[in-house]
Amino acid sequence: MRKDKELTILALDTAMNACSAGIWRNGAGMLASQSEPMLRGHAEALLPITELVLNEASLQYSDLDAIAVTRGPGAFTGLRIGLSTAKAFGLALDIPVCGVTTFEALMETDKQNGLCHDHEYIAVLIETKRDDFYAQIFSPDGKPCSEAMAAPAEEIMSQIEKISNNVTIIGDANNRFAEVSGHKKNYEFRNISYASPLAIATAACKKIISKNTPISVEPLYIRPPDVSLPKTERRMIGS
Amino acid sequence: MNILGLETSCDETAAAIVTDKREIRSNVVLSQLQEHEIYGGVVPEIAARAHLDHLDSIIRAALHDANMDWDEIDGIAATCGPGLIGGLMIGMMSAKAIAAARKLPFIAVNHLEGHALTARLTDNIEFPYLLLLVSGGHTQILVAEDVGIYKRLGTTLDDAAGECFDKSAKLMGLPHPGGPNLEKIARECTDHEAALNRFPLPRPMKGRKGCDFSFSGLKTAVRTHVQSLPEGPLNRQDIAALAYACETAIADILANRSQNAIREFKQSYHAGTTSPALVVCGGVSANKAIRNRLEELTTKENMHLIAPPLNLCGDNAAMIAWAGLEHLRLGHTSPLDFKARPRWPLAPTAETRPGAGVKA
């Protein structure tokens, strides 16, 4: 790998309602980036978008030093599209792959949008397309102060209350959360529909450079697969 | 030419490398049997998660077993349908990414064509040939006219043959995977004559014109027989006899419909073929009673039967690599925005059978 300060990272994201790729170089910043909002079609769009940003940055795959990818939570199929692509790039190019949770990526995106206040706690909420929300709460220094969870609004509210009264909610589920929670609290909300490639790459770069942060490409589903054991009573063969 | 193939359409995570000299340089298959066993069948979300967890190490193993590195690979093929969409995505995206990163052609392969072309990998046979495709998801008789060109002579109108095996096995209290377990216990049946008399089973469509299949009536008859057995735990000998009767009925149905297909094939294609063949493929083709029954039939009809070796009957990636290779040497490749096809008929112009769903 090149020196850390020239580290060139391809960032990928298909976890939410967009398909994104970007090329980022430590010290130089974003060389090219593309995010296309979409509800489906990530599997068709991801490689063409990746080739587009490589072209725009005038780079080859062989110029890449690492792959960064959001590893969840998010749509299960979306996560797997991004992770299988990232892992295969890593395998074919013999470079490391670094997963970033969608929570971390959204928090980093928010930070780069420049609207954060000092001493502000952040609750990242991600749409589950069910009754509950994916959520994790972070302290002002960016450290998690709750588990990553899939939880109903009341539980998230009670966790938030325990932690601080200076909490801003970010993510793509704000409107539904405000509605479900009955607009009871005067939370500050900042909508972010998907993570930026810049945020994903910088979050990954921190992990790669720090050396003692474990690097994971495990999908963060949070939720176990929806399955039930067969209901019909089966006759069994005696011994 | 060396092609890497990936297969993730159901519950096998597989990678393999084959060459244009018809060598299988590696063929790695990881079955997820245990993950699905307690549910009595394949759970799509569990399958998709397992494919993602394992595929990269399976690919590494395929390269290692073949003693090859990326520079020696000339193309990447992946099953892109038909199958479970969550699994298809993993293999397809991995293949696209490797192809892009290594500047290699990507070939989207139809899983059924993988089964269909296996006989050309193993036995180097020429087109056209008659093809009986029997698996848990499909039961069809086709004529393989050329790479990518298939004419369907018949299909199931309801369940697939493998599905009939699995559902019957479940009714008999046999564990997942039902088909192989049913075959195993049927071998314990000692008095075949008595078994067939005690458990009479229908042969739907037998004697009717055409080559279509039907299995749902057979499954219903198996249920009735199981219900008629004494209460409490099922007796092992009873189940062995019923399993034998069931397997025999399925073999009879397949042989009867194949016989009609052979006649159609001979009329329309025989003139051009020096050595007409019936190729049986798909997971159910591993069943020995079925192989024997088809062997008798083809001998009688002056054809020869080609059945793949057992390790190539079930889902594997060698067949996907081979199908990719056949397409690639004709110049066929797929774009990187290829969309996975959970439904992907081999003979797209054949009319659909409403009861059969994706099995037609």
XYZ file of C-alpha atoms in Angstrom:
599
model
C 0.000 0.000 0.000
C 1.025 3.568 -0.663
C 1.931 5.849 2.205
C -1.083 6.661 4.353
C -1.064 10.246 3.231
C -1.667 9.292 -0.414
C -4.079 6.478 0.326
C -6.594 6.255 -2.524
C -9.979 4.839 -1.595
C -12.988 3.785 -3.668
C -16.109 4.352 -1.549
C -19.337 2.482 -2.348
C -22.825 2.738 -0.909
C -26.033 0.902 -1.766
C -27.472 0.621 1.741
C -30.217 3.230 1.420
C -32.194 4.937 -1.339
C -29.197 5.839 -3.486
C -26.391 4.199 -5.364
C -23.063 5.965 -4.815
C -19.419 5.659 -5.670
C -16.561 8.054 -5.113
C -12.786 8.226 -5.292
C -11.005 9.932 -2.457
C -7.320 10.465 -1.876
C -5.906 11.283 1.535
C -4.427 14.753 1.333
C -6.139 15.563 -1.957
C -9.762 14.953 -0.970
C -12.524 13.874 -3.331
C -11.324 13.209 -6.878
C -14.732 12.189 -8.220
C -18.076 11.326 -6.727
C -21.487 10.306 -7.974
C -24.702 9.568 -6.077
C -27.870 8.576 -7.867
C -31.027 8.485 -5.759
C -32.974 5.285 -6.457
C -35.348 2.939 -4.685
C -34.227 -0.100 -6.674
C -31.801 -0.922 -9.445
C -28.626 -0.601 -7.338
C -27.265 -3.873 -8.742
C -27.500 -2.555 -12.286
C -26.158 0.911 -11.486
C -23.230 0.241 -9.158
C -20.554 -0.897 -11.631
C -21.333 1.745 -14.280
C -21.188 4.471 -11.587
C -17.892 3.079 -10.301
C -16.397 3.124 -13.809
C -17.689 6.660 -14.282
C -15.945 8.023 -11.177
C -12.730 6.174 -12.005
C -12.773 7.756 -15.461
C -13.521 11.159 -14.054
C -10.592 10.824 -11.660
C -8.418 9.511 -14.533
C -7.561 6.453 -12.464
C -7.451 2.708 -13.054
C -8.645 0.041 -10.648
C -4.963 -0.741 -10.068
C -4.490 2.762 -8.603
C -6.807 1.949 -5.702
C -5.376 1.167 -2.253
C -8.567 0.262 -0.402
C -12.320 -0.139 -0.785
C -14.712 1.486 1.672
C -18.320 0.381 1.893
C -21.361 0.906 4.096
C -22.063 -2.367 5.866
C -25.467 -1.575 7.339
C -27.982 -1.217 8.642
C -30.177 -0.686 5.603
C -32.104 -2.708 3.065
C -30.780 -6.287 3.314
C -30.426 -6.736 -0.434
C -28.868 -3.293 -0.784
C -26.241 -4.091 1.866
C -25.373 -7.310 0.135
C -25.026 -5.611 -3.254
C -22.474 -3.169 -1.836
C -20.643 -5.688 0.339
C -20.357 -8.429 -2.296
C -19.067 -5.889 -4.813
C -16.577 -4.419 -2.331
C -15.330 -7.830 -1.202
C -14.887 -8.979 -4.812
C -12.943 -5.793 -5.646
C -10.750 -6.483 -2.630
C -10.193 -10.066 -3.758
C -9.494 -9.199 -7.409
C -7.181 -6.285 -6.603
C -5.652 -7.738 -3.437
C -6.407 -4.618 -1.402
C -8.164 -4.220 1.954
C -11.899 -3.637 2.250
C -13.125 -1.521 5.123
C -16.740 -1.494 6.209
C -18.306 1.555 7.808
C -21.666 1.321 9.534
C -24.428 3.337 7.898
C -24.754 5.146 11.253
C -21.102 6.242 11.155
C -21.398 7.193 7.499
C -24.489 9.352 8.069
C -22.917 11.010 11.109
C -19.813 11.808 9.099
C -21.995 13.116 6.246
C -23.783 15.379 8.714
C -20.493 16.623 10.078
C -19.262 17.447 6.603
C -22.481 19.298 5.847
C -21.248 21.682 8.543
C -24.496 22.122 10.450
C -23.509 20.416 13.710
C -23.387 22.376 16.921
C -20.770 21.976 19.629
C -21.606 19.548 22.456
C -24.444 18.083 20.422
C -25.428 14.426 20.771
C -26.561 12.778 17.558
C -29.205 10.087 17.203
C -28.950 8.513 13.751
C -32.265 7.071 12.600
C -32.568 4.940 9.495
C -35.795 3.846 7.832
C -36.646 0.154 8.300
C -39.774 0.340 6.109
C -41.574 -1.299 9.037
C -42.976 0.123 12.275
C -39.629 0.522 13.994
C -36.392 2.378 13.235
C -32.740 1.479 13.031
C -31.031 3.766 15.526
C -27.793 4.495 17.287
C -26.890 7.456 19.489
C -23.476 9.119 19.436
C -21.794 11.513 21.881
C -20.357 14.876 20.720
C -16.927 13.275 20.229
C -18.448 10.777 17.778
C -18.298 7.747 20.105
C -21.378 5.522 20.222
C -23.328 5.805 23.482
C -26.002 3.263 22.619
C -26.130 -0.089 20.912
C -27.053 -0.227 17.244
C -30.724 -1.167 17.472
C -33.959 -1.764 15.615
C -36.489 -0.280 18.011
C -39.874 1.442 18.190
C -40.031 5.234 18.589
C -40.889 5.112 22.321
C -37.843 3.054 23.147
C -35.579 5.340 21.152
C -37.097 8.390 22.877
C -36.540 6.912 26.309
C -32.926 6.076 25.460
C -32.384 9.606 24.159
C -33.834 11.091 27.357
C -31.482 9.063 29.499
C -28.463 10.308 27.589
C -28.886 14.041 27.072
C -31.378 16.768 26.393
C -29.196 18.139 23.623
C -29.827 15.499 20.970
C -30.280 16.101 17.269
C -31.891 13.423 15.124
C -30.434 12.825 11.695
C -31.179 10.346 8.930
C -33.903 9.433 6.460
C -36.682 8.563 8.897
C -37.219 11.956 10.547
C -40.710 12.695 9.294
C -42.081 9.315 10.271
C -40.319 9.469 13.638
C -41.730 12.926 14.353
C -45.194 11.669 13.482
C -44.976 8.399 15.409
C -43.522 10.127 18.443
C -46.472 12.550 18.303
C -44.272 15.644 17.891
C -44.075 15.493 21.683
C -40.479 16.580 21.947
C -38.828 19.514 20.343
C -36.027 17.541 18.836
C -33.879 19.190 16.239
C -33.958 17.223 12.988
C -31.598 17.216 10.030
C -32.652 15.094 7.075
C -29.980 13.072 5.318
C -31.272 10.595 2.739
C -27.992 8.802 2.130
C -24.330 8.877 3.071
C -21.880 10.767 0.886
C -18.917 8.874 -0.623
C -16.688 11.509 1.002
C -18.036 10.586 4.439
C -17.666 6.860 3.800
C -14.101 7.241 2.542
C -12.954 9.501 5.383
C -14.578 7.282 8.031
C -12.863 4.268 6.501
C -9.536 6.075 6.198
C -9.577 6.821 9.933
C -10.047 3.121 10.668
C -7.348 2.056 8.215
C -4.772 4.572 9.457
C -5.444 4.095 13.163
C -4.210 0.450 12.872
C -5.771 -0.544 16.181
C -9.378 -0.063 15.063
C -10.740 -3.424 13.991
C -11.773 -3.430 10.332
C -14.990 -5.289 9.574
C -16.834 -6.173 6.411
C -19.512 -8.078 8.297
C -22.982 -6.932 7.312
C -24.753 -5.149 10.162
C -28.284 -6.423 9.628
C -29.319 -5.857 13.287
C -32.410 -7.943 12.583
C -32.296 -11.742 12.297
C -33.853 -13.291 9.178
C -37.643 -13.416 9.278
C -38.343 -17.101 9.509
C -40.633 -19.280 11.488
C -40.300 -22.955 12.122
C -42.715 -25.119 10.127
C -46.094 -25.086 11.842
C -47.633 -28.224 10.430
C -47.152 -31.158 12.717
C -45.003 -33.693 10.912
C -45.319 -37.373 11.479
C -42.008 -38.846 12.482
C -40.515 -42.223 11.778
C -40.164 -44.391 14.868
C -36.872 -46.047 15.707
C -9.137 -20.331 -22.143
C -9.855 -20.492 -18.404
C -13.194 -19.355 -17.026
C -14.141 -18.761 -13.408
C -17.791 -19.576 -12.717
C -19.876 -18.564 -9.692
C -23.142 -20.151 -8.538
C -25.337 -18.707 -5.768
C -28.896 -19.142 -7.060
C -30.208 -21.437 -4.336
C -28.528 -23.031 -1.318
C -25.113 -23.935 -2.718
C -22.299 -21.388 -2.696
C -19.945 -22.494 -5.455
C -16.972 -21.412 -7.548
C -15.120 -23.375 -10.210
C -12.579 -22.994 -12.979
C -12.920 -24.869 -16.270
C -10.851 -24.730 -19.446
C -11.722 -24.890 -23.135
C -9.961 -28.284 -23.117
C -12.966 -29.437 -21.064
C -10.936 -29.770 -17.888
C -12.464 -28.944 -14.536
C -9.481 -27.379 -12.809
C -11.382 -26.772 -9.579
C -14.944 -27.198 -8.400
C -15.688 -25.947 -4.891
C -19.211 -26.322 -3.531
C -20.322 -25.298 -0.064
C -23.752 -26.651 0.712
C -25.926 -24.810 3.201
C -27.893 -27.957 4.087
C -27.414 -27.548 7.815
C -28.473 -23.904 7.881
C -31.856 -24.773 6.365
C -32.458 -28.205 7.866
C -34.584 -27.170 10.848
C -36.878 -25.132 8.600
C -37.539 -28.131 6.351
C -36.569 -26.213 3.208
C -34.465 -23.380 1.847
C -35.075 -20.027 3.550
C -34.161 -17.297 1.029
C -32.872 -14.720 3.550
C -30.710 -17.287 5.353
C -29.363 -18.468 1.997
C -28.504 -14.925 0.878
C -26.665 -14.190 4.130
C -24.657 -17.391 3.873
C -23.689 -16.688 0.231
C -22.292 -13.282 1.201
C -20.397 -14.731 4.161
C -18.713 -17.476 2.157
C -18.410 -16.611 -1.516
C -15.074 -14.776 -1.358
C -13.323 -17.623 0.454
C -14.913 -20.133 -1.955
C -13.490 -18.143 -4.896
C -10.075 -18.119 -3.202
C -10.323 -21.879 -2.760
C -11.246 -22.360 -6.440
C -8.155 -20.381 -7.539
C -6.002 -22.262 -5.050
C -7.272 -25.717 -6.080
C -6.675 -24.852 -9.746
C -3.266 -23.494 -8.832
C -4.040 -20.346 -10.810
C -3.908 -16.629 -10.221
C -6.014 -13.892 -11.754
C -3.663 -13.404 -14.717
C -4.575 -16.870 -15.976
C -8.332 -16.247 -15.937
C -9.974 -15.181 -19.220
C -13.542 -14.516 -18.165
C -15.942 -14.493 -15.222
C -19.327 -16.210 -15.478
C -22.057 -16.093 -12.851
C -25.548 -17.487 -12.530
C -27.833 -14.469 -12.945
C -31.109 -16.416 -12.959
C -33.406 -18.149 -12.538
C -33.271 -18.519 -8.762
C -33.598 -16.707 -5.450
C -32.948 -13.030 -6.072
C -31.000 -12.421 -2.845
C -28.512 -15.130 -3.732
C -28.304 -14.254 -7.436
C -27.219 -10.719 -6.473
C -24.181 -11.970 -4.535
C -22.734 -14.062 -7.349
C -23.649 -11.561 -10.044
C -22.165 -8.536 -8.247
C -19.016 -10.459 -7.329
C -18.544 -11.518 -10.946
C -19.169 -8.003 -12.260
C -16.673 -6.537 -9.796
C -13.942 -9.081 -10.559
C -14.522 -8.715 -14.312
C -14.325 -4.915 -14.077
C -11.274 -4.880 -11.814
C -9.344 -7.457 -13.872
C -10.583 -6.099 -17.249
C -12.157 -9.430 -18.131
C -15.392 -10.259 -19.906
C -18.438 -10.873 -17.695
C -20.918 -13.527 -18.795
C -24.372 -13.719 -17.194
C -25.341 -17.390 -17.253
C -28.775 -18.975 -17.129
C -28.590 -21.616 -14.387
C -30.707 -24.014 -16.443
C -28.352 -23.681 -19.376
C -25.534 -24.618 -16.992
C -27.306 -27.930 -16.389
C -28.189 -28.227 -20.085
C -24.618 -27.840 -21.347
C -22.944 -30.051 -18.719
C -23.075 -33.012 -21.125
C -20.890 -31.093 -23.578
C -18.337 -30.537 -20.830
C -18.347 -34.154 -19.667
C -19.093 -36.044 -22.904
C -18.320 -33.557 -25.663
C -21.601 -34.255 -27.450
C -22.854 -32.365 -30.485
C -26.093 -30.445 -30.905
C -28.923 -31.232 -31.236
C -29.741 -33.436 -28.279
C -32.766 -34.177 -26.186
C -32.648 -32.795 -22.692
C -34.626 -33.884 -19.637
C -34.102 -31.218 -17.003
C -35.293 -32.409 -13.610
C -34.627 -30.500 -10.406
C -36.353 -29.108 -7.342
C -37.456 -26.063 -9.292
C -37.871 -27.329 -12.854
C -39.093 -30.272 -14.882
C -38.875 -29.825 -18.625
C -38.034 -31.694 -21.791
C -36.235 -29.603 -24.375
C -34.220 -29.969 -27.513
C -30.841 -28.289 -27.152
C -30.362 -26.967 -30.692
C -27.339 -24.782 -30.054
C -25.734 -22.657 -27.344
C -28.540 -20.371 -26.172
C -31.162 -22.004 -28.402
C -33.627 -24.434 -26.852
C -36.983 -25.735 -27.968
C -39.302 -26.839 -25.214
C -41.248 -30.014 -25.906
C -42.861 -30.320 -22.500
C -42.951 -28.937 -18.984
C -44.639 -29.612 -15.683
C -48.115 -28.196 -15.292
C -47.793 -27.950 -11.498
C -44.985 -29.242 -9.225
C -41.450 -30.018 -10.344
C -40.240 -33.624 -9.980
C -37.769 -32.637 -7.254
C -40.505 -30.758 -5.472
C -42.667 -33.904 -5.570
C -39.752 -35.843 -4.043
C -39.242 -33.209 -1.336
C -42.903 -32.782 -0.449
C -43.505 -36.539 -0.392
C -40.431 -36.991 1.807
C -41.751 -34.382 4.217
C -45.102 -36.192 4.425
C -43.194 -39.395 5.206
C -41.355 -37.747 8.102
C -38.007 -37.687 6.284
C -35.594 -34.831 6.983
C -34.413 -32.121 4.546
C -33.095 -32.661 1.878
C -36.125 -34.772 1.102
C -35.223 -36.195 -2.307
C -31.927 -37.877 -1.396
C -33.360 -39.094 1.918
C -36.371 -40.588 0.162
C -34.065 -42.415 -2.248
C -31.995 -43.707 0.655
C -34.904 -45.178 2.582
C -36.453 -46.620 -0.615
C -33.310 -48.798 -0.868
C -34.398 -50.459 2.399
C -37.544 -51.792 0.724
C -36.977 -55.501 0.134
C -40.264 -56.679 -1.408
C -40.811 -54.373 -4.377
C -43.853 -56.181 -5.731
C -45.620 -55.990 -2.372
C -44.751 -52.306 -1.993
C -46.298 -51.421 -5.354
C -49.436 -53.435 -4.551
C -49.821 -52.017 -1.080
C -49.289 -48.392 -2.105
C -50.829 -47.877 -5.537
C -49.958 -44.420 -6.871
C -51.190 -42.579 -9.957
C -48.999 -41.725 -12.957
C -50.570 -38.407 -14.005
C -50.458 -37.702 -17.777
C -49.210 -41.218 -18.540
C -50.419 -42.345 -21.944
C -51.508 -38.826 -22.889
C -50.134 -37.136 -25.992
C -47.340 -34.623 -25.710
C -44.545 -34.314 -23.196
C -46.039 -32.315 -20.338
C -45.776 -33.527 -16.746
C -47.939 -33.327 -13.662
C -46.930 -34.360 -10.161
C -49.400 -32.782 -7.752
C -51.850 -35.709 -7.884
C -49.053 -38.086 -6.980
C -48.119 -36.014 -3.957
C -51.769 -35.973 -2.827
C -51.955 -39.758 -3.153
C -48.803 -40.084 -1.019
C -50.472 -37.934 1.639
C -53.533 -40.206 1.636
C -51.332 -43.280 2.067
C -49.426 -41.696 4.960
C -52.720 -40.799 6.634
C -53.885 -44.404 6.285
C -50.882 -45.711 8.220
C -51.393 -46.603 11.904
C -51.378 -43.686 14.371
C -48.246 -42.810 16.279
C -44.675 -42.971 15.005
C -44.387 -44.170 11.418
C -43.018 -47.647 10.880
C -39.689 -47.597 9.063
C -40.519 -50.562 6.794
C -43.852 -48.972 5.836
C -42.078 -45.769 4.841
C -39.392 -47.670 2.941
C -42.136 -49.396 0.928
C -44.051 -46.158 0.315
C -40.823 -44.359 -0.656
C -40.068 -47.139 -3.124
C -43.560 -46.888 -4.616
C -43.264 -43.105 -4.868
C -39.831 -43.173 -6.481
C -41.035 -45.802 -8.956
C -44.058 -43.682 -9.875
C -41.886 -40.617 -10.507
C -39.468 -42.657 -12.608
C -42.422 -44.083 -14.605
C -43.823 -40.632 -15.273
C -40.458 -39.286 -16.391
C -39.847 -42.303 -18.624
C -43.309 -42.161 -20.172
C -43.091 -38.473 -21.056
C -39.498 -38.904 -22.256
C -40.646 -41.664 -24.585
C -43.028 -39.261 -26.328
C -40.253 -36.686 -26.501
C -37.855 -39.203 -28.046
C -40.377 -39.917 -30.793
C -40.858 -36.214 -31.483
C -37.118 -35.679 -31.442
C -36.465 -38.532 -33.851
C -39.059 -37.212 -36.281
C -37.793 -33.658 -36.299
C -34.071 -33.919 -35.647
C -32.843 -37.469 -36.036
C -31.799 -37.091 -39.654
C -28.986 -34.763 -38.737
C -27.642 -36.619 -35.741
C -25.376 -39.606 -35.992
C -25.701 -40.624 -32.404
C -28.879 -39.315 -30.824
C -28.689 -38.751 -27.099
C -31.028 -38.132 -24.228
C -29.266 -36.007 -21.627
C -30.728 -36.023 -18.145
C -29.592 -33.243 -15.858
C -30.506 -31.319 -12.710
C -30.495 -32.450 -9.092
C -33.068 -35.237 -9.585
C -30.818 -36.854 -12.210
C -28.689 -38.119 -9.313
C -31.475 -40.593 -8.467
C -30.400 -44.104 -9.438
C -33.872 -45.551 -9.974
C -34.582 -42.754 -12.445
C -31.273 -43.256 -14.223
C -31.939 -46.989 -14.538
C -35.451 -46.414 -15.851
C -34.178 -43.931 -18.474
C -31.335 -46.256 -19.388
C -33.879 -49.006 -20.185
C -35.903 -46.582 -22.246
C -33.012 -45.216 -24.287
C -31.631 -48.686 -24.947
C -35.037 -49.715 -26.278
C -35.210 -46.578 -28.418
C -31.647 -46.897 -29.788
C -30.482 -43.731 -28.171
C -27.859 -43.320 -25.576
C -28.387 -41.814 -22.178
C -25.974 -39.258 -20.875
C -26.234 -38.520 -17.191
C -23.637 -36.276 -15.565
C -21.393 -37.659 -12.817
C -23.039 -37.258 -9.425
C -20.944 -34.231 -8.410
C -22.243 -32.363 -11.463
C -25.932 -33.294 -11.043
C -26.689 -30.904 -8.225
C -25.953 -27.204 -8.336
C -22.285 -26.471 -8.972
C -20.195 -23.750 -10.546
C -18.281 -25.916 -13.039
C -21.402 -26.016 -15.191
C -21.747 -22.242 -14.911
C -18.123 -21.700 -15.894
C -18.610 -24.081 -18.831
C -21.819 -22.396 -20.031
C -19.998 -19.059 -19.759
C -17.126 -20.469 -21.779
C -19.462 -21.753 -24.501
C -20.988 -18.298 -24.803
C -17.696 -16.442 -24.604
C -16.135 -18.389 -27.457
C -19.113 -17.363 -29.590
C -18.388 -13.775 -28.612
C -21.321 -13.414 -26.223
C -20.671 -11.278 -23.145
C -22.935 -9.345 -20.802
C -22.884 -5.675 -19.806
C -21.977 -4.597 -16.267
C -25.499 -3.192 -15.801
C -27.011 -6.658 -16.366
C -30.165 -7.166 -14.295
C -30.563 -10.464 -12.428
C -33.496 -12.515 -13.685
C -35.322 -14.533 -10.987
C -37.380 -15.916 -13.910
C -35.400 -16.793 -16.991
C -36.895 -19.495 -19.219
C -34.550 -21.437 -21.502
C -37.120 -21.356 -24.264
C -38.561 -17.856 -23.884
C -41.153 -18.200 -26.624
C -42.755 -21.382 -25.215
C -46.152 -20.626 -23.745
C -46.352 -20.323 -19.954
C -48.228 -22.875 -17.871
C -50.235 -21.015 -15.255
C -49.987 -23.733 -12.592
C -46.266 -24.167 -12.919
C -45.045 -20.654 -12.062
C -41.318 -20.359 -12.654
C -41.098 -24.110 -13.221
C -42.408 -23.874 -16.780
